[in-house]
PDB file of C-alpha atoms and ligand atoms in Angstrom:
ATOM      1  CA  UNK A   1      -1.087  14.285 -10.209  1.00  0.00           C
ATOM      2  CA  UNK A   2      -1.067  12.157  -7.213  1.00  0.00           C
ATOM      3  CA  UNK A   3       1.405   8.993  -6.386  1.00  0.00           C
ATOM      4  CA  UNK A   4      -0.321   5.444  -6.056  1.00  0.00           C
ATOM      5  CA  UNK A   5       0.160   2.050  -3.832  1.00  0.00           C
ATOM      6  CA  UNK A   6      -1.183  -0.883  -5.084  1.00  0.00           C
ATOM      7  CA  UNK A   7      -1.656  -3.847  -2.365  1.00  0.00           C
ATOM      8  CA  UNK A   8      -1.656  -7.364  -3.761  1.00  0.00           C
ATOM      9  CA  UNK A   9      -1.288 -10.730  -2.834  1.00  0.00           C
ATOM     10  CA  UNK A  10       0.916 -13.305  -4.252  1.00  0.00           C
ATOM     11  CA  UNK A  11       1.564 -17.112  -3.727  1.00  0.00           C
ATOM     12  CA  UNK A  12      -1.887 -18.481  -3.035  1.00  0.00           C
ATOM     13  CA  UNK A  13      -2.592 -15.379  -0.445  1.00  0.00           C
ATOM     14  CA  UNK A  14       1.145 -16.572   1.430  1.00  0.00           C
ATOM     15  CA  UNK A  15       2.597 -13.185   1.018  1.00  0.00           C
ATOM     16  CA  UNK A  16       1.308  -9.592   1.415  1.00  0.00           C
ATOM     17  CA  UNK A  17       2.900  -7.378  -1.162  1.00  0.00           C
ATOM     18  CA  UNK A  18       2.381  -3.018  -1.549  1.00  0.00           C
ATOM     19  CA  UNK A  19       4.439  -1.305  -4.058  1.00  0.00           C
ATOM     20  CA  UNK A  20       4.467   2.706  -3.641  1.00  0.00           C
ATOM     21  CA  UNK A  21       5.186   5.419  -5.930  1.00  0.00           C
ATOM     22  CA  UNK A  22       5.839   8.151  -3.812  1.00  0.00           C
ATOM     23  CA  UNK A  23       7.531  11.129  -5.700  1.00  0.00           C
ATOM     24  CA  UNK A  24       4.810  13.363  -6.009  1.00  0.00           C
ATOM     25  CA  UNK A  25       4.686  13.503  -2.086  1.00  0.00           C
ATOM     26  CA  UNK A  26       7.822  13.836  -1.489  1.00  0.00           C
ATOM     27  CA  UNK A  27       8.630  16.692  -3.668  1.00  0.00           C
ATOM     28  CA  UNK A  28       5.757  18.425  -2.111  1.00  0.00           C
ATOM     29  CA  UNK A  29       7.622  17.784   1.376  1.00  0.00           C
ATOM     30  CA  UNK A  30      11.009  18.959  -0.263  1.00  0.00           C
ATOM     31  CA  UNK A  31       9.147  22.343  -1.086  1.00  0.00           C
ATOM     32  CA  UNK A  32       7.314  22.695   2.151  1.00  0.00           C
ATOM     33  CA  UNK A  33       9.880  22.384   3.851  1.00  0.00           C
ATOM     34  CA  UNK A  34      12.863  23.291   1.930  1.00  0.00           C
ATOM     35  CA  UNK A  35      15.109  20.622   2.932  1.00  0.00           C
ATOM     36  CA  UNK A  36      18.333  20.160   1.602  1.00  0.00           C
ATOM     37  CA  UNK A  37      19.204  16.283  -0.369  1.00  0.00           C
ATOM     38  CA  UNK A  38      20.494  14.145   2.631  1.00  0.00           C
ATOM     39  CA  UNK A  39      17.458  15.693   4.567  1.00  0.00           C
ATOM     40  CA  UNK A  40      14.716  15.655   1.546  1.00  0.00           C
ATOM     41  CA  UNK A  41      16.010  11.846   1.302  1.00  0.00           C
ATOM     42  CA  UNK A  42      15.901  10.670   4.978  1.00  0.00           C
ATOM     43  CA  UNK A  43      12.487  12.771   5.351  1.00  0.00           C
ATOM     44  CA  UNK A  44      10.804  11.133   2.079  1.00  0.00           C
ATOM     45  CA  UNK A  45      11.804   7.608   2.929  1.00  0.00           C
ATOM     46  CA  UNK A  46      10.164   7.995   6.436  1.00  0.00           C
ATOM     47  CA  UNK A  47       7.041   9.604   4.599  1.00  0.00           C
ATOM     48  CA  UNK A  48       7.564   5.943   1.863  1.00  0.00           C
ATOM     49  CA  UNK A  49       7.779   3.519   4.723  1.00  0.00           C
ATOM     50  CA  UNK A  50       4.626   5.154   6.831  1.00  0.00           C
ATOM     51  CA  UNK A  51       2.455   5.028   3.687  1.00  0.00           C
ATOM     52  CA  UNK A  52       3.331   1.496   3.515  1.00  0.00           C
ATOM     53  CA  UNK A  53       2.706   0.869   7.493  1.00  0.00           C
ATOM     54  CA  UNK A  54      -0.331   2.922   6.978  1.00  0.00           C
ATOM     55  CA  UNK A  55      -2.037   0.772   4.252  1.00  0.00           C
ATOM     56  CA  UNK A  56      -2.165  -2.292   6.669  1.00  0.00           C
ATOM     57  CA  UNK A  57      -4.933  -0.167   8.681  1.00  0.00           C
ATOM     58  CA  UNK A  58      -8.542   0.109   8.165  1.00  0.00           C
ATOM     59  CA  UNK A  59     -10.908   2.858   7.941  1.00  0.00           C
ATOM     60  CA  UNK A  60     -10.093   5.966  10.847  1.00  0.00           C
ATOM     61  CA  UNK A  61      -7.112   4.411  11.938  1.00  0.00           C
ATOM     62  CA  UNK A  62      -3.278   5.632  11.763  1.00  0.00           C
ATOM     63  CA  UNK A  63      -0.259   5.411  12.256  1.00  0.00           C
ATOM     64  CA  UNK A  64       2.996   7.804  13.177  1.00  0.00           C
ATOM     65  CA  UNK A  65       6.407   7.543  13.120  1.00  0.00           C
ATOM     66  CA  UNK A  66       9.304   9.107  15.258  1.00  0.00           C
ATOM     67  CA  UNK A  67      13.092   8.273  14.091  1.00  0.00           C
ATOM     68  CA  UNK A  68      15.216   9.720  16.817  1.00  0.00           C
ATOM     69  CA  UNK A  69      18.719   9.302  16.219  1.00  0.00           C
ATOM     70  CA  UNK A  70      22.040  11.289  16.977  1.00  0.00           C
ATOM     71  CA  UNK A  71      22.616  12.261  13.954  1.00  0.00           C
ATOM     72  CA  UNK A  72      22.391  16.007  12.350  1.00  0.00           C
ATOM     73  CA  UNK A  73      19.003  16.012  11.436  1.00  0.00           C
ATOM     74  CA  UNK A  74      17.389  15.642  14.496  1.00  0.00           C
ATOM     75  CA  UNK A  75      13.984  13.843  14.873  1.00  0.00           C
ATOM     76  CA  UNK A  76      11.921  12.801  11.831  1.00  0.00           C
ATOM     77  CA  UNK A  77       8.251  12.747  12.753  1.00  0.00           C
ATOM     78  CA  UNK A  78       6.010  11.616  10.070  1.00  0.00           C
ATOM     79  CA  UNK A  79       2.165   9.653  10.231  1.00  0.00           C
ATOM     80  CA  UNK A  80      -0.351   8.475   8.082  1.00  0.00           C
ATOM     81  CA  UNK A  81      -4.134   7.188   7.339  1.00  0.00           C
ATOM     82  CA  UNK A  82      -5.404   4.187   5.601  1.00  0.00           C
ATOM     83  CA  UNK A  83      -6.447   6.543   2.991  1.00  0.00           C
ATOM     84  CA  UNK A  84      -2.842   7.723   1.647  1.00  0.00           C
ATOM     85  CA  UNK A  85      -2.717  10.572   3.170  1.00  0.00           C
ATOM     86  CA  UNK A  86       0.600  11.311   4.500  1.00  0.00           C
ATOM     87  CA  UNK A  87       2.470  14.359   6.702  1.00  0.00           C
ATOM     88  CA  UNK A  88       5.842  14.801   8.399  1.00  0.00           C
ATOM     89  CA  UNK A  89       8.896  17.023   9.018  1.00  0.00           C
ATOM     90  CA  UNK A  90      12.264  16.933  10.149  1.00  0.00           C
ATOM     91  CA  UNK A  91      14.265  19.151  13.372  1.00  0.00           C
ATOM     92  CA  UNK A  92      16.482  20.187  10.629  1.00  0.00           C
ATOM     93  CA  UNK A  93      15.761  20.151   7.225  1.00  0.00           C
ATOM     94  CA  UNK A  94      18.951  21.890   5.982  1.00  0.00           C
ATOM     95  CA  UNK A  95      21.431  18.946   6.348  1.00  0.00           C
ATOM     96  CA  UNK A  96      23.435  18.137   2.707  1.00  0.00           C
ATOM     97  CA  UNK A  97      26.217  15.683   3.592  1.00  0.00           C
ATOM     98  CA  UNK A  98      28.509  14.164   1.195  1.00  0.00           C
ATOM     99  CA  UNK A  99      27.957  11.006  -0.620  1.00  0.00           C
ATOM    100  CA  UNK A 100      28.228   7.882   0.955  1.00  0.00           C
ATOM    101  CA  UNK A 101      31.308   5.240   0.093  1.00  0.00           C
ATOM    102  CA  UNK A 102      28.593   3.381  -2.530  1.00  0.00           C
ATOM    103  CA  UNK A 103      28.047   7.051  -4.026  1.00  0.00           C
ATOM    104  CA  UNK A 104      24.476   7.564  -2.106  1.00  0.00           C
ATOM    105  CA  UNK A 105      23.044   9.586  -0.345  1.00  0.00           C
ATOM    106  CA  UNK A 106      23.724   9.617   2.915  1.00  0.00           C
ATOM    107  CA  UNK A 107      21.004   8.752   4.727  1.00  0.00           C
ATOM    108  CA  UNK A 108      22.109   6.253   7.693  1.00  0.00           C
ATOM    109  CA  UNK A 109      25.363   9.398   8.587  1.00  0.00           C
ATOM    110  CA  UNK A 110      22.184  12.318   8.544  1.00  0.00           C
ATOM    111  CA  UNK A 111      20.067  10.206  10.867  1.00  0.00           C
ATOM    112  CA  UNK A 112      23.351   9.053  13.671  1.00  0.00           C
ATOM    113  CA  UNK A 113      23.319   6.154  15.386  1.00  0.00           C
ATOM    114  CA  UNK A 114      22.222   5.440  17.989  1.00  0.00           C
ATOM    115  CA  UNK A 115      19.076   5.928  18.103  1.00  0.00           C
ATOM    116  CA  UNK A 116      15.498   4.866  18.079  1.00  0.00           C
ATOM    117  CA  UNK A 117      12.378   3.834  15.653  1.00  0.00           C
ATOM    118  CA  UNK A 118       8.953   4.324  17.774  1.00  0.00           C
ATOM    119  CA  UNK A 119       5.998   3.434  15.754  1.00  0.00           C
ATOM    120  CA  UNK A 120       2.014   4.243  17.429  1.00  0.00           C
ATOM    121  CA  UNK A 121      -1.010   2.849  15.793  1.00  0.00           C
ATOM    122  CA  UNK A 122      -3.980   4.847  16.754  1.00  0.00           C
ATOM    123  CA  UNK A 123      -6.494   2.094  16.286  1.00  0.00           C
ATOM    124  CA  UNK A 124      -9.762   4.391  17.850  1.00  0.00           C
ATOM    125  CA  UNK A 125     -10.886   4.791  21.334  1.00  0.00           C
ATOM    126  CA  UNK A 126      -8.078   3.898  23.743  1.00  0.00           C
ATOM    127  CA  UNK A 127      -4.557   3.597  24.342  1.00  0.00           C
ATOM    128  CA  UNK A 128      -2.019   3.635  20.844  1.00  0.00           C
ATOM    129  CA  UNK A 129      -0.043   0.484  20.370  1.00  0.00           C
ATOM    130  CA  UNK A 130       3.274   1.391  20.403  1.00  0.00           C
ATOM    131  CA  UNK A 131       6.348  -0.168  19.321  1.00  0.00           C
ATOM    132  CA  UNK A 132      10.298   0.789  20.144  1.00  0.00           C
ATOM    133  CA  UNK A 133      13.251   0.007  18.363  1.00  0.00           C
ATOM    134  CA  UNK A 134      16.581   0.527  18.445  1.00  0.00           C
ATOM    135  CA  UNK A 135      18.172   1.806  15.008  1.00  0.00           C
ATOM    136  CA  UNK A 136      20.349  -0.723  13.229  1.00  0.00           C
ATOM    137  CA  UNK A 137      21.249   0.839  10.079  1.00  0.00           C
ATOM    138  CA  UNK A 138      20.067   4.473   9.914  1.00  0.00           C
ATOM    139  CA  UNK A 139      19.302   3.666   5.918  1.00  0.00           C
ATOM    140  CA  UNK A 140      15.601   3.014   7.481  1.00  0.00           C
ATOM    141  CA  UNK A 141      14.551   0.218   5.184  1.00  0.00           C
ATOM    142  CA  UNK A 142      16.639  -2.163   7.549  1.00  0.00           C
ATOM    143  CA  UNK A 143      15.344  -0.191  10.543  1.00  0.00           C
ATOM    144  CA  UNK A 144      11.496  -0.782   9.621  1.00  0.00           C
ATOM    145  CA  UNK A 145      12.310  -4.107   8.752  1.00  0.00           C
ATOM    146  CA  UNK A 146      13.947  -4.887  12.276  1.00  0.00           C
ATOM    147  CA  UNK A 147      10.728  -2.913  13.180  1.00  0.00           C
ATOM    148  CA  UNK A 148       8.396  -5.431  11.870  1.00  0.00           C
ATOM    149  CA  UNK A 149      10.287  -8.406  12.989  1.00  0.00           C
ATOM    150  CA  UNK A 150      10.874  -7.741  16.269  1.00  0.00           C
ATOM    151  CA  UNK A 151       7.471  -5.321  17.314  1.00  0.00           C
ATOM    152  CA  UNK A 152       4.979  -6.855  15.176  1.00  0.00           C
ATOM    153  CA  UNK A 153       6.618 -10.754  14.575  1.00  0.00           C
ATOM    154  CA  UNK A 154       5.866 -10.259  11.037  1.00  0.00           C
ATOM    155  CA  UNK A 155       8.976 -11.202   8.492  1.00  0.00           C
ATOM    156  CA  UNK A 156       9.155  -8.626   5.866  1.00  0.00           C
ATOM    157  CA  UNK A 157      11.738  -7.062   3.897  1.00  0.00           C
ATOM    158  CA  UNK A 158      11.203  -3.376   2.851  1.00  0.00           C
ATOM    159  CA  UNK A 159      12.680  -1.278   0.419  1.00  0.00           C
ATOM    160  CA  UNK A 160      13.216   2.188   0.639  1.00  0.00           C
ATOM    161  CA  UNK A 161      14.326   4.760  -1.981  1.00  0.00           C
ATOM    162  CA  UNK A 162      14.689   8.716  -2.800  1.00  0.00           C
ATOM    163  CA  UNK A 163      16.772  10.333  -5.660  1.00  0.00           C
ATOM    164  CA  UNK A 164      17.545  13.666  -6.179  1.00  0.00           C
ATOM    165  CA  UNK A 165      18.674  15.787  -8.863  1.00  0.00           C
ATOM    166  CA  UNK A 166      21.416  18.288  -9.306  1.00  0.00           C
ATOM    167  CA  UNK A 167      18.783  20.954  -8.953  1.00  0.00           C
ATOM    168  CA  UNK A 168      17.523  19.582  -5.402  1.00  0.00           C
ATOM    169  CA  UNK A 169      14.341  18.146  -6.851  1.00  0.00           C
ATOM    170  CA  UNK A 170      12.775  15.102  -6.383  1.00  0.00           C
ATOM    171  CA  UNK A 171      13.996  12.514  -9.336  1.00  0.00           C
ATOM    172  CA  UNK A 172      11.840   8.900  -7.818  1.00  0.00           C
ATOM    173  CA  UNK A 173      10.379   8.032  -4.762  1.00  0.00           C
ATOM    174  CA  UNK A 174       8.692   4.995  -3.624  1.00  0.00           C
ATOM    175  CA  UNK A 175       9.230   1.896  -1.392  1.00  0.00           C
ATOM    176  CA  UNK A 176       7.728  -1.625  -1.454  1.00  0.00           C
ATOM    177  CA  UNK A 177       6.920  -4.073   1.791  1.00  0.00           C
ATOM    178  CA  UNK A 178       6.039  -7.877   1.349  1.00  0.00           C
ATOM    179  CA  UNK A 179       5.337  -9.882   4.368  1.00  0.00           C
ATOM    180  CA  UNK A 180       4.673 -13.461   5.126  1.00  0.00           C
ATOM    181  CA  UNK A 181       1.155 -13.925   6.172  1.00  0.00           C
ATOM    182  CA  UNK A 182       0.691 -16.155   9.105  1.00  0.00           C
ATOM    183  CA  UNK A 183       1.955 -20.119   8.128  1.00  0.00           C
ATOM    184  CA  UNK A 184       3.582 -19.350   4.943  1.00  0.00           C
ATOM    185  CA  UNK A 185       6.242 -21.777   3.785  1.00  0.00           C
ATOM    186  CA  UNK A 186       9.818 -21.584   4.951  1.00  0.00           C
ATOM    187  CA  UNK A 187      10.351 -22.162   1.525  1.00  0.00           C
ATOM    188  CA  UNK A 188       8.892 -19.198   0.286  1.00  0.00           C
ATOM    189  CA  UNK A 189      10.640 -16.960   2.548  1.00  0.00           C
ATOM    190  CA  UNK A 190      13.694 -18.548   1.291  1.00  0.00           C
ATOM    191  CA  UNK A 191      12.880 -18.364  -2.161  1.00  0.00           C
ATOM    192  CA  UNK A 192      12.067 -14.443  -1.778  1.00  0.00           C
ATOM    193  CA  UNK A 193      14.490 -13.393   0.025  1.00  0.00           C
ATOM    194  CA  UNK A 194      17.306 -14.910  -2.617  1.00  0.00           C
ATOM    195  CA  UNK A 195      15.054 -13.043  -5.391  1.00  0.00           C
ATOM    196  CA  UNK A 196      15.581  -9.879  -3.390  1.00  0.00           C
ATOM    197  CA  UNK A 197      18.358  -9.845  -2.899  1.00  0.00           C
ATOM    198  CA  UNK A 198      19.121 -11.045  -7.170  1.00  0.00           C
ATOM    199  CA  UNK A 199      16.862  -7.442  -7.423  1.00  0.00           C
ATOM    200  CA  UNK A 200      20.098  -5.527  -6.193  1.00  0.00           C
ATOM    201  CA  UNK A 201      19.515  -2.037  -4.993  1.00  0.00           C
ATOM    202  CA  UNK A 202      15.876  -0.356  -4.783  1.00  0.00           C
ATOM    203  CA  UNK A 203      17.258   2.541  -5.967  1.00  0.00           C
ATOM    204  CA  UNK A 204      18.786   1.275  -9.341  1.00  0.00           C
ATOM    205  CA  UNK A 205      15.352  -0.109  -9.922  1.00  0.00           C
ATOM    206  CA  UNK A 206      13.303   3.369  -9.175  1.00  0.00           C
ATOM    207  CA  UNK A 207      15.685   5.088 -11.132  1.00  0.00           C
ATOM    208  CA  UNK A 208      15.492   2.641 -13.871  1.00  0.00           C
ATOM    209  CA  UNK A 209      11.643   4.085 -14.260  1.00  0.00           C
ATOM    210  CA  UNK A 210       9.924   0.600 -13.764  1.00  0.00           C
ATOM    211  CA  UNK A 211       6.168   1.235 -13.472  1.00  0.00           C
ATOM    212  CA  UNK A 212       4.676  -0.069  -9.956  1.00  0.00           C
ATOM    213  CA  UNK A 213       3.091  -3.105 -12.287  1.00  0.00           C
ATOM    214  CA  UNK A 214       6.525  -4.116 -13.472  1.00  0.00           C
ATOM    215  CA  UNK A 215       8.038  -3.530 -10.324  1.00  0.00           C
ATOM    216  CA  UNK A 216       5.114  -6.120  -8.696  1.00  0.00           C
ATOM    217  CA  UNK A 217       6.501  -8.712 -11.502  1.00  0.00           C
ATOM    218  CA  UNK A 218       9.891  -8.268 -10.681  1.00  0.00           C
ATOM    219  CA  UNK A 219       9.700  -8.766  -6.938  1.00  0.00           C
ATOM    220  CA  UNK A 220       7.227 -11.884  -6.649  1.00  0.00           C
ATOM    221  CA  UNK A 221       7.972 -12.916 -10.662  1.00  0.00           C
ATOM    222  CA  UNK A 222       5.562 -12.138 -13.638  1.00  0.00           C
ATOM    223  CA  UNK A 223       2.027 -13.266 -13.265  1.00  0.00           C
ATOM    224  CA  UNK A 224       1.970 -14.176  -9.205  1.00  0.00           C
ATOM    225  CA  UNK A 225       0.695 -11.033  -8.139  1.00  0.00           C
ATOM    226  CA  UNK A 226      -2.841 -10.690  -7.516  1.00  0.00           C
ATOM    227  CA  UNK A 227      -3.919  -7.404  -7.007  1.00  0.00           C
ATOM    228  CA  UNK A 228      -6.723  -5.981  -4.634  1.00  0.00           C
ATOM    229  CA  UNK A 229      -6.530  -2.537  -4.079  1.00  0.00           C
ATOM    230  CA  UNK A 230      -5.155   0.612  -5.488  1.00  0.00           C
ATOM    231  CA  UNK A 231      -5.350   3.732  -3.667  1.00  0.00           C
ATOM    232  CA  UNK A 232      -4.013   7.067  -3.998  1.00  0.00           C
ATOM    233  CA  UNK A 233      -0.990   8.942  -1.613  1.00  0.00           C
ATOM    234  CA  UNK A 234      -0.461  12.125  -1.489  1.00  0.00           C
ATOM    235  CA  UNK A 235       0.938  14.935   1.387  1.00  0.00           C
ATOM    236  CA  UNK A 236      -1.800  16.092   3.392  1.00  0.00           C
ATOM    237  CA  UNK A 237      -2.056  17.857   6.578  1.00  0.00           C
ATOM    238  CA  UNK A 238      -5.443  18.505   8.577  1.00  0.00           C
ATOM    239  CA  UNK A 239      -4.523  21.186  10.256  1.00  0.00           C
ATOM    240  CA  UNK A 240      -6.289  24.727   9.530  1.00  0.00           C
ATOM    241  CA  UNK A 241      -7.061  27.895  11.844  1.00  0.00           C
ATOM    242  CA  UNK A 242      -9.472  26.900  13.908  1.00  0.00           C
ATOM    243  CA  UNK A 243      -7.079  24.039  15.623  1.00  0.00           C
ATOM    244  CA  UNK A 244      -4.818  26.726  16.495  1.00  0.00           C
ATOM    245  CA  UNK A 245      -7.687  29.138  17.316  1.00  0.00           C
ATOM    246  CA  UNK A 246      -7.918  26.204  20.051  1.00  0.00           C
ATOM    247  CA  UNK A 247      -4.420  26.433  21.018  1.00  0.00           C
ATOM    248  CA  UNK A 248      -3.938  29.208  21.966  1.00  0.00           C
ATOM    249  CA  UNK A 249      -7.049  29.474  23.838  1.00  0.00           C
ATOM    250  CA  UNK A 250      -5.569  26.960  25.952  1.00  0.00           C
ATOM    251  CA  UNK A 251      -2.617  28.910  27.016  1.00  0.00           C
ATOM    252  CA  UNK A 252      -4.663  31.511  28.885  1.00  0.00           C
ATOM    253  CA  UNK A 253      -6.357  35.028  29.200  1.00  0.00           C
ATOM    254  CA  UNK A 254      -2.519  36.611  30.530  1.00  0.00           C
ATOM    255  CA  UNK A 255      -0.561  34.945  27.648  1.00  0.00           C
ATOM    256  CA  UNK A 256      -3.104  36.118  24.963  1.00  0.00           C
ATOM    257  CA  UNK A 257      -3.210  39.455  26.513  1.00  0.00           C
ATOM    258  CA  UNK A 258       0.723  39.790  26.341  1.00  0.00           C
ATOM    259  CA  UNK A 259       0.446  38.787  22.543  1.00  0.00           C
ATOM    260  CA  UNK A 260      -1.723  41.507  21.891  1.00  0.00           C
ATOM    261  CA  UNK A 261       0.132  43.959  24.108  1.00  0.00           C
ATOM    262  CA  UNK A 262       4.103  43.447  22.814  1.00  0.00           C
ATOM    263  CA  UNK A 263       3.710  41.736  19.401  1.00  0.00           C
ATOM    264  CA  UNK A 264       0.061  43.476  17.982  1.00  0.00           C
ATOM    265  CA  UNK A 265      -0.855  39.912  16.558  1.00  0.00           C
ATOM    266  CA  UNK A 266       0.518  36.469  16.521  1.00  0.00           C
ATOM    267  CA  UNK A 267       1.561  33.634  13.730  1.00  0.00           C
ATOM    268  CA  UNK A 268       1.899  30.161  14.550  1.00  0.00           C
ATOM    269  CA  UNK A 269       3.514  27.522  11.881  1.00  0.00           C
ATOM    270  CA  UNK A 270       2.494  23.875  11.443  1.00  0.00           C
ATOM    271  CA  UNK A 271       5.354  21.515  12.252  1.00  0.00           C
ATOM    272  CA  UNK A 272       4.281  19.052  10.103  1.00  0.00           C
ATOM    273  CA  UNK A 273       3.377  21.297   6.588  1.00  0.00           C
ATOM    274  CA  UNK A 274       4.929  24.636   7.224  1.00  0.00           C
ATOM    275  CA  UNK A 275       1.821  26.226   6.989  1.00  0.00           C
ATOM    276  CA  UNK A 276       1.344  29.730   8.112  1.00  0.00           C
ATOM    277  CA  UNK A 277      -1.830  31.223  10.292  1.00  0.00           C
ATOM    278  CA  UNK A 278      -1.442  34.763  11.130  1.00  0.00           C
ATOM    279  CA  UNK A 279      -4.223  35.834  13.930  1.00  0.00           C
ATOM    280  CA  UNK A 280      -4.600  39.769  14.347  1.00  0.00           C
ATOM    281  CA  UNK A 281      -4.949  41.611  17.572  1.00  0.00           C
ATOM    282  CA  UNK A 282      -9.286  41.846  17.238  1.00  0.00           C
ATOM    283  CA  UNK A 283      -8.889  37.964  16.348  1.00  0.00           C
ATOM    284  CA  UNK A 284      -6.613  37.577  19.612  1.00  0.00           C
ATOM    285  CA  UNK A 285      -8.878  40.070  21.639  1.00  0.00           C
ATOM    286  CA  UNK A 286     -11.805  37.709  20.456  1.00  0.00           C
ATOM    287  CA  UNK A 287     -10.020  34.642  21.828  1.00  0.00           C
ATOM    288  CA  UNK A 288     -10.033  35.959  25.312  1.00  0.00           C
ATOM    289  CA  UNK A 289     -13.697  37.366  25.192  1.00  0.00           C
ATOM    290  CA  UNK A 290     -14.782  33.049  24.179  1.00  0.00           C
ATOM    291  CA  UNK A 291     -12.871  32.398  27.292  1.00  0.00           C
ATOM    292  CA  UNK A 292     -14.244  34.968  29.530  1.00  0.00           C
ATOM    293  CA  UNK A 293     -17.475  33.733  28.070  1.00  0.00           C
ATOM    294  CA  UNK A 294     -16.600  30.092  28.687  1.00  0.00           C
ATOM    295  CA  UNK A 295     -15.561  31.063  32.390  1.00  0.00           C
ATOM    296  CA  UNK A 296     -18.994  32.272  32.823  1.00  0.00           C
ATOM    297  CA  UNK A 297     -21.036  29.845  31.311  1.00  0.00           C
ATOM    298  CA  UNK A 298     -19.258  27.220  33.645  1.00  0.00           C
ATOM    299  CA  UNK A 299     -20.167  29.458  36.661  1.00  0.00           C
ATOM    300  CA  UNK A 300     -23.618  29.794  35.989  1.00  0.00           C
ATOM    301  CA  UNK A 301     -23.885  26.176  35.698  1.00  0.00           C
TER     302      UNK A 301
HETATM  303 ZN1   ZN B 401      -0.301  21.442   8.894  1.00  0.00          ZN
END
């Protein structure tokens, strides 16, 4: 079973609105990478809010995400494709802190102000755009909305939600973004930002199991959405043996050599999906021969 975004319009094409479902993905994140509930929250709204920035892009592009703050979870990295595919991790995924004062999760105390929201968009050949700011919350819906304002000039207002159960699994995730396309009415903005803010908490409407239909009627009113596009998100990671094959080519004959000499073998772990690649001393001892072969080939030249 895979989660869903659906991107529609509403208003006469004034106002860009995706609603995500993301609690398929972020359970898978939770297991890969055994967080704890603060952490499995913080990590899966960061995962929620990059699917979101990610289905503004077209074809190859993407986007990642860095939330850097001083809190005790470290960094959250996260990125994503126009596709729905999403990845990320966090510097420490065992943080479980107590409930906030409003009997959440404490999200904005895990992630410490102050700190920082960078956001790159890999748009093809060239330089990433990049956008930094600082964190004003540290609940991250507020921070990507500041985001939006301030990097991109486009109003929005995101929502961002995870629960948890008892047992540390994922109860609801998902997230919604509208934003005012260019010369909507200052009325409009008005008008939806008093609806929002009539919708109360995000998280009382994920956990009151609203489908992403109703929840598309209930933030831009029944019958105003138009829809264009549904696509699948899930968590996926591209990265597989040969990639690190590469990487540790690229650290050299002598370090190879010492791998294969003290430690008979080496594993390297992906950051972003906890995957495991074990490479054996004849797969180590075939890594140096491709770059004694390489050094030769680019003598002979
Ligand atoms: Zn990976």
């Amino acid at each position: 079973m895979t989660d869903r975004l659906i991107k529609a319009l509403a208003f006469d094409g004034q106002v860009r609105v995706f609603v995500l479902d993301a609690k398929q993905t972020v359970q898978e994140a939770k297991e890969r990478h055994q967080t704890w509930h603060t952490a499995t929250a913080a990590l899966g709204r960061s995962l929620a809010a990059t699917a979101l920035l990610a289905a503004n892009l077209k074809g190859q592009e993407r986007v990642s995400v860095e939330v850097i703050g001083s809190g005790p979870l470290g960094r959250i990295v996260t990125d994503g494709d126009s596709q729905g595919n999403v990845r990320g991790f966090v510097n420490n995924p065992k943080v479980a802190l107590e409930l906030n004062s409003q009997g959440k999760l404490d999200v904005a105390g895990a992630v410490g102000l102050p700190g920082s929201l960078v956001v790159r968009k890999h748009m093809g050949s060239g330089e990433p755009f990049a956008g930094q700011v600082p964190l004003v919350s540290g609940e991250l819906a507020e921070d990507f909305t500041y985001y939006m304002a301030v990097s991109e000039q486009t109003p929005s207002a995101i929502g961002l939600s995870v629960l948890v159960n008892a047992d540390e699994s994922v109860a609801a995730a998902g997230g919604f973004m509208l934003q005012m396309m260019p010369g909507a009415d200052d009325l409009l903005v008005d008008l939806l930002e008093a609806r929002i803010k009539e919708l109360g908490r995000f998280s009382d409407l994920l956990e009151s199991q609203k489908t992403l239909e109703e929840l598309l009627d209930l933030l831009v009113g029944p019958g105003n959405a138009q829809v264009l596009e549904e696509i699948p998100v899930s968590f996926h990671c591209p990265c597989d043996k040969e990639r690190f094959a590469k990487g540790i080519r690229s650290i050299g004959k002598e370090e190879i050599q010492a791998m294969i000499d003290e430690d008979h073998g080496a594993e390297v772990v992906c950051h972003f999906c906890g995957d495991r690649f074990t490479f054996s001393e004849d797969e180590l001892s075939q890594l140096v021969a491709e770059i004694d072969q390489q050094r030769t080939e680019a003598s002979e030249e």
